Amino acid sequence: LQKLIHLLQATDDPLIQEQALITLSNSAAFSVNQDIIRNLDGLSVIGGMLSNCVPKVKEKALNALNNLSMNIKNQEEIQIFITQVCRTVESAPLNSDVQLAGLRLLTNMSVTSDYHQKMINSIPCFLHLLSEGTEKTQIQVLKVLVNLSANPAMTRHLLRAQV
């Protein structure tokens, strides 16, 4: 895992970045690896890939963070990327793999109300995706909205959103 994280930092080759992110994502299926990746500063390295301009690399970084977000301690670190993930969901092509990967990560990060405030500005985007997206996108957006709606503090923001 350490070598993969270092490789991810050291290369500019999108194909190598994509493969390293896929391997890290698969490794994150095991809880012991989730802790190891966090302790090796892998979350910030993977999060840094969110600014990559290659869509496949960005998608694989979102998938890796999604798998790593199943751990509460990891969520505490991943939460710093929520605003960037929301911007990525808003700017990605409609129904794209990048958009869906971002929505899946936001679904996991919104299971508890700890980070809902960071998603408020994206509520109009979520509602737009609900009306314009494919069924796959709509289902993923609904998961985020259901999680947000479970928090009474979000009611006003959900009802006042301009669509």
PDB file of C-alpha atoms in Angstrom:
ATOM      1  CA  LEU A   1       0.000   0.000   0.000  1.00  0.00           C
ATOM      2  CA  GLN A   2       2.824   2.369   0.837  1.00  0.00           C
ATOM      3  CA  LYS A   3       4.466   1.761  -2.552  1.00  0.00           C
ATOM      4  CA  LEU A   4       1.145   2.371  -4.322  1.00  0.00           C
ATOM      5  CA  ILE A   5       0.651   5.673  -2.507  1.00  0.00           C
ATOM      6  CA  HIS A   6       4.217   6.735  -3.351  1.00  0.00           C
ATOM      7  CA  LEU A   7       3.700   5.674  -6.966  1.00  0.00           C
ATOM      8  CA  LEU A   8       0.538   7.751  -7.117  1.00  0.00           C
ATOM      9  CA  GLN A   9       2.490  10.782  -5.877  1.00  0.00           C
ATOM     10  CA  ALA A  10       5.482  10.206  -8.140  1.00  0.00           C
ATOM     11  CA  THR A  11       3.870   9.684 -11.535  1.00  0.00           C
ATOM     12  CA  ASP A  12       2.064  11.967 -13.947  1.00  0.00           C
ATOM     13  CA  ASP A  13       1.028   9.070 -16.170  1.00  0.00           C
ATOM     14  CA  PRO A  14      -2.802   8.874 -16.076  1.00  0.00           C
ATOM     15  CA  LEU A  15      -2.829   5.145 -16.869  1.00  0.00           C
ATOM     16  CA  ILE A  16      -0.551   4.348 -13.927  1.00  0.00           C
ATOM     17  CA  GLN A  17      -2.547   6.703 -11.682  1.00  0.00           C
ATOM     18  CA  GLU A  18      -5.779   4.989 -12.714  1.00  0.00           C
ATOM     19  CA  GLN A  19      -4.411   1.498 -12.022  1.00  0.00           C
ATOM     20  CA  ALA A  20      -2.924   2.535  -8.659  1.00  0.00           C
ATOM     21  CA  LEU A  21      -6.266   4.072  -7.643  1.00  0.00           C
ATOM     22  CA  ILE A  22      -8.162   0.929  -8.685  1.00  0.00           C
ATOM     23  CA  THR A  23      -5.812  -1.204  -6.583  1.00  0.00           C
ATOM     24  CA  LEU A  24      -6.123   1.136  -3.581  1.00  0.00           C
ATOM     25  CA  SER A  25      -9.899   1.125  -4.013  1.00  0.00           C
ATOM     26  CA  ASN A  26     -10.002  -2.664  -4.061  1.00  0.00           C
ATOM     27  CA  SER A  27      -7.685  -2.819  -1.045  1.00  0.00           C
ATOM     28  CA  ALA A  28     -10.049  -0.533   0.855  1.00  0.00           C
ATOM     29  CA  ALA A  29     -12.637  -3.304   0.867  1.00  0.00           C
ATOM     30  CA  PHE A  30     -10.795  -4.641   3.941  1.00  0.00           C
ATOM     31  CA  SER A  31     -11.110  -2.555   7.111  1.00  0.00           C
ATOM     32  CA  VAL A  32      -7.508  -3.150   8.180  1.00  0.00           C
ATOM     33  CA  ASN A  33      -6.359  -1.627   4.871  1.00  0.00           C
ATOM     34  CA  GLN A  34      -8.620   1.384   5.412  1.00  0.00           C
ATOM     35  CA  ASP A  35      -6.661   2.202   8.560  1.00  0.00           C
ATOM     36  CA  ILE A  36      -3.294   1.549   6.909  1.00  0.00           C
ATOM     37  CA  ILE A  37      -4.099   3.821   3.957  1.00  0.00           C
ATOM     38  CA  ARG A  38      -5.197   6.596   6.343  1.00  0.00           C
ATOM     39  CA  ASN A  39      -2.068   6.197   8.492  1.00  0.00           C
ATOM     40  CA  LEU A  40       0.141   6.407   5.379  1.00  0.00           C
ATOM     41  CA  ASP A  41      -1.502   9.762   4.486  1.00  0.00           C
ATOM     42  CA  GLY A  42      -3.144   8.027   1.556  1.00  0.00           C
ATOM     43  CA  LEU A  43      -6.435   9.891   1.951  1.00  0.00           C
ATOM     44  CA  SER A  44      -4.829  13.243   1.168  1.00  0.00           C
ATOM     45  CA  VAL A  45      -2.864  11.736  -1.736  1.00  0.00           C
ATOM     46  CA  ILE A  46      -6.030  10.176  -3.197  1.00  0.00           C
ATOM     47  CA  GLY A  47      -7.970  13.370  -2.485  1.00  0.00           C
ATOM     48  CA  GLY A  48      -5.315  15.286  -4.400  1.00  0.00           C
ATOM     49  CA  MET A  49      -6.257  13.258  -7.464  1.00  0.00           C
ATOM     50  CA  LEU A  50      -9.698  14.911  -7.442  1.00  0.00           C
ATOM     51  CA  SER A  51      -8.131  17.906  -9.176  1.00  0.00           C
ATOM     52  CA  ASN A  52      -6.765  15.732 -11.955  1.00  0.00           C
ATOM     53  CA  CYS A  53      -8.133  16.806 -15.335  1.00  0.00           C
ATOM     54  CA  VAL A  54      -8.351  13.226 -16.655  1.00  0.00           C
ATOM     55  CA  PRO A  55     -11.940  12.048 -16.006  1.00  0.00           C
ATOM     56  CA  LYS A  56     -10.988   8.374 -15.496  1.00  0.00           C
ATOM     57  CA  VAL A  57      -8.405   9.312 -12.849  1.00  0.00           C
ATOM     58  CA  LYS A  58     -10.908  11.564 -11.083  1.00  0.00           C
ATOM     59  CA  GLU A  59     -13.536   8.807 -11.183  1.00  0.00           C
ATOM     60  CA  LYS A  60     -11.137   6.219  -9.743  1.00  0.00           C
ATOM     61  CA  ALA A  61     -10.105   8.648  -6.978  1.00  0.00           C
ATOM     62  CA  LEU A  62     -13.779   9.178  -6.083  1.00  0.00           C
ATOM     63  CA  ASN A  63     -14.335   5.406  -6.056  1.00  0.00           C
ATOM     64  CA  ALA A  64     -11.330   4.886  -3.778  1.00  0.00           C
ATOM     65  CA  LEU A  65     -12.510   7.612  -1.374  1.00  0.00           C
ATOM     66  CA  ASN A  66     -15.977   6.082  -1.451  1.00  0.00           C
ATOM     67  CA  ASN A  67     -14.627   2.697  -0.344  1.00  0.00           C
ATOM     68  CA  LEU A  68     -12.427   4.356   2.270  1.00  0.00           C
ATOM     69  CA  SER A  69     -15.388   6.365   3.619  1.00  0.00           C
ATOM     70  CA  MET A  70     -16.867   3.249   5.204  1.00  0.00           C
ATOM     71  CA  ASN A  71     -14.605   4.022   8.172  1.00  0.00           C
ATOM     72  CA  ILE A  72     -15.581   6.820  10.623  1.00  0.00           C
ATOM     73  CA  LYS A  73     -11.982   7.972  11.154  1.00  0.00           C
ATOM     74  CA  ASN A  74     -11.520   8.141   7.402  1.00  0.00           C
ATOM     75  CA  GLN A  75     -14.718  10.181   7.065  1.00  0.00           C
ATOM     76  CA  GLU A  76     -13.224  12.752   9.419  1.00  0.00           C
ATOM     77  CA  GLU A  77     -10.383  13.259   6.930  1.00  0.00           C
ATOM     78  CA  ILE A  78     -12.407  12.818   3.736  1.00  0.00           C
ATOM     79  CA  GLN A  79     -14.876  15.517   4.818  1.00  0.00           C
ATOM     80  CA  ILE A  80     -12.366  18.197   3.765  1.00  0.00           C
ATOM     81  CA  PHE A  81     -13.029  17.139   0.159  1.00  0.00           C
ATOM     82  CA  ILE A  82     -16.851  17.316   0.290  1.00  0.00           C
ATOM     83  CA  THR A  83     -17.077  20.813  -1.207  1.00  0.00           C
ATOM     84  CA  GLN A  84     -14.736  19.804  -4.018  1.00  0.00           C
ATOM     85  CA  VAL A  85     -16.733  16.612  -4.619  1.00  0.00           C
ATOM     86  CA  CYS A  86     -19.951  18.662  -4.780  1.00  0.00           C
ATOM     87  CA  ARG A  87     -18.334  20.989  -7.346  1.00  0.00           C
ATOM     88  CA  THR A  88     -17.190  17.954  -9.319  1.00  0.00           C
ATOM     89  CA  VAL A  89     -20.732  16.520  -9.342  1.00  0.00           C
ATOM     90  CA  GLU A  90     -22.072  19.889 -10.528  1.00  0.00           C
ATOM     91  CA  SER A  91     -19.488  20.374 -13.287  1.00  0.00           C
ATOM     92  CA  ALA A  92     -19.245  16.788 -14.558  1.00  0.00           C
ATOM     93  CA  PRO A  93     -21.141  15.831 -17.686  1.00  0.00           C
ATOM     94  CA  LEU A  94     -24.709  14.756 -16.911  1.00  0.00           C
ATOM     95  CA  ASN A  95     -24.953  11.056 -16.001  1.00  0.00           C
ATOM     96  CA  SER A  96     -21.197  10.555 -16.405  1.00  0.00           C
ATOM     97  CA  ASP A  97     -19.200   8.004 -14.434  1.00  0.00           C
ATOM     98  CA  VAL A  98     -17.469  10.871 -12.625  1.00  0.00           C
ATOM     99  CA  GLN A  99     -20.808  12.351 -11.569  1.00  0.00           C
ATOM    100  CA  LEU A 100     -22.104   8.989 -10.344  1.00  0.00           C
ATOM    101  CA  ALA A 101     -18.884   8.266  -8.436  1.00  0.00           C
ATOM    102  CA  GLY A 102     -19.143  11.664  -6.742  1.00  0.00           C
ATOM    103  CA  LEU A 103     -22.775  11.043  -5.808  1.00  0.00           C
ATOM    104  CA  ARG A 104     -21.897   7.636  -4.331  1.00  0.00           C
ATOM    105  CA  LEU A 105     -19.235   9.240  -2.142  1.00  0.00           C
ATOM    106  CA  LEU A 106     -21.672  11.967  -1.051  1.00  0.00           C
ATOM    107  CA  THR A 107     -24.213   9.259  -0.192  1.00  0.00           C
ATOM    108  CA  ASN A 108     -21.763   7.620   2.190  1.00  0.00           C
ATOM    109  CA  MET A 109     -20.652  10.945   3.641  1.00  0.00           C
ATOM    110  CA  SER A 110     -24.269  11.966   4.282  1.00  0.00           C
ATOM    111  CA  VAL A 111     -25.322   8.839   6.185  1.00  0.00           C
ATOM    112  CA  THR A 112     -24.740  10.747   9.418  1.00  0.00           C
ATOM    113  CA  SER A 113     -25.611  14.430   9.760  1.00  0.00           C
ATOM    114  CA  ASP A 114     -22.001  15.367  10.600  1.00  0.00           C
ATOM    115  CA  TYR A 115     -21.215  16.788   7.146  1.00  0.00           C
ATOM    116  CA  HIS A 116     -24.628  17.850   5.805  1.00  0.00           C
ATOM    117  CA  GLN A 117     -23.782  21.550   6.138  1.00  0.00           C
ATOM    118  CA  LYS A 118     -21.039  21.125   3.545  1.00  0.00           C
ATOM    119  CA  MET A 119     -23.621  19.985   0.965  1.00  0.00           C
ATOM    120  CA  ILE A 120     -26.196  22.775   1.365  1.00  0.00           C
ATOM    121  CA  ASN A 121     -25.003  24.793  -1.626  1.00  0.00           C
ATOM    122  CA  SER A 122     -25.377  21.743  -3.877  1.00  0.00           C
ATOM    123  CA  ILE A 123     -29.034  21.057  -3.083  1.00  0.00           C
ATOM    124  CA  PRO A 124     -30.252  22.941  -6.200  1.00  0.00           C
ATOM    125  CA  CYS A 125     -27.858  20.837  -8.289  1.00  0.00           C
ATOM    126  CA  PHE A 126     -29.148  17.630  -6.678  1.00  0.00           C
ATOM    127  CA  LEU A 127     -32.728  18.629  -7.469  1.00  0.00           C
ATOM    128  CA  HIS A 128     -31.757  19.487 -11.045  1.00  0.00           C
ATOM    129  CA  LEU A 129     -30.105  16.058 -11.427  1.00  0.00           C
ATOM    130  CA  LEU A 130     -33.241  14.477 -10.035  1.00  0.00           C
ATOM    131  CA  SER A 131     -35.286  15.965 -12.876  1.00  0.00           C
ATOM    132  CA  GLU A 132     -32.719  15.736 -15.703  1.00  0.00           C
ATOM    133  CA  GLY A 133     -30.655  12.638 -14.920  1.00  0.00           C
ATOM    134  CA  THR A 134     -31.095   9.075 -16.031  1.00  0.00           C
ATOM    135  CA  GLU A 135     -32.658   6.559 -13.671  1.00  0.00           C
ATOM    136  CA  LYS A 136     -29.198   5.597 -12.369  1.00  0.00           C
ATOM    137  CA  THR A 137     -28.378   9.231 -11.549  1.00  0.00           C
ATOM    138  CA  GLN A 138     -31.826   9.823 -10.042  1.00  0.00           C
ATOM    139  CA  ILE A 139     -31.472   6.853  -7.706  1.00  0.00           C
ATOM    140  CA  GLN A 140     -28.076   8.037  -6.513  1.00  0.00           C
ATOM    141  CA  VAL A 141     -29.319  11.617  -6.012  1.00  0.00           C
ATOM    142  CA  LEU A 142     -32.348  10.329  -4.104  1.00  0.00           C
ATOM    143  CA  LYS A 143     -30.047   8.488  -1.711  1.00  0.00           C
ATOM    144  CA  VAL A 144     -28.216  11.734  -0.938  1.00  0.00           C
ATOM    145  CA  LEU A 145     -31.482  13.678  -0.586  1.00  0.00           C
ATOM    146  CA  VAL A 146     -33.026  11.035   1.692  1.00  0.00           C
ATOM    147  CA  ASN A 147     -29.963  11.208   3.930  1.00  0.00           C
ATOM    148  CA  LEU A 148     -30.126  15.004   4.022  1.00  0.00           C
ATOM    149  CA  SER A 149     -33.871  14.984   4.698  1.00  0.00           C
ATOM    150  CA  ALA A 150     -33.386  12.802   7.777  1.00  0.00           C
ATOM    151  CA  ASN A 151     -31.728  15.808   9.436  1.00  0.00           C
ATOM    152  CA  PRO A 152     -34.307  18.350  10.725  1.00  0.00           C
ATOM    153  CA  ALA A 153     -31.698  21.103  10.386  1.00  0.00           C
ATOM    154  CA  MET A 154     -31.748  20.563   6.618  1.00  0.00           C
ATOM    155  CA  THR A 155     -35.523  20.943   6.152  1.00  0.00           C
ATOM    156  CA  ARG A 156     -35.403  24.696   5.537  1.00  0.00           C
ATOM    157  CA  HIS A 157     -32.553  24.352   3.035  1.00  0.00           C
ATOM    158  CA  LEU A 158     -34.286  21.567   1.139  1.00  0.00           C
ATOM    159  CA  LEU A 159     -37.615  23.404   0.937  1.00  0.00           C
ATOM    160  CA  ARG A 160     -36.098  26.759  -0.025  1.00  0.00           C
ATOM    161  CA  ALA A 161     -33.822  25.442  -2.749  1.00  0.00           C
ATOM    162  CA  GLN A 162     -34.200  27.223  -6.077  1.00  0.00           C
ATOM    163  CA  VAL A 163     -34.617  24.715  -8.862  1.00  0.00           C
TER     164      VAL A 163
END
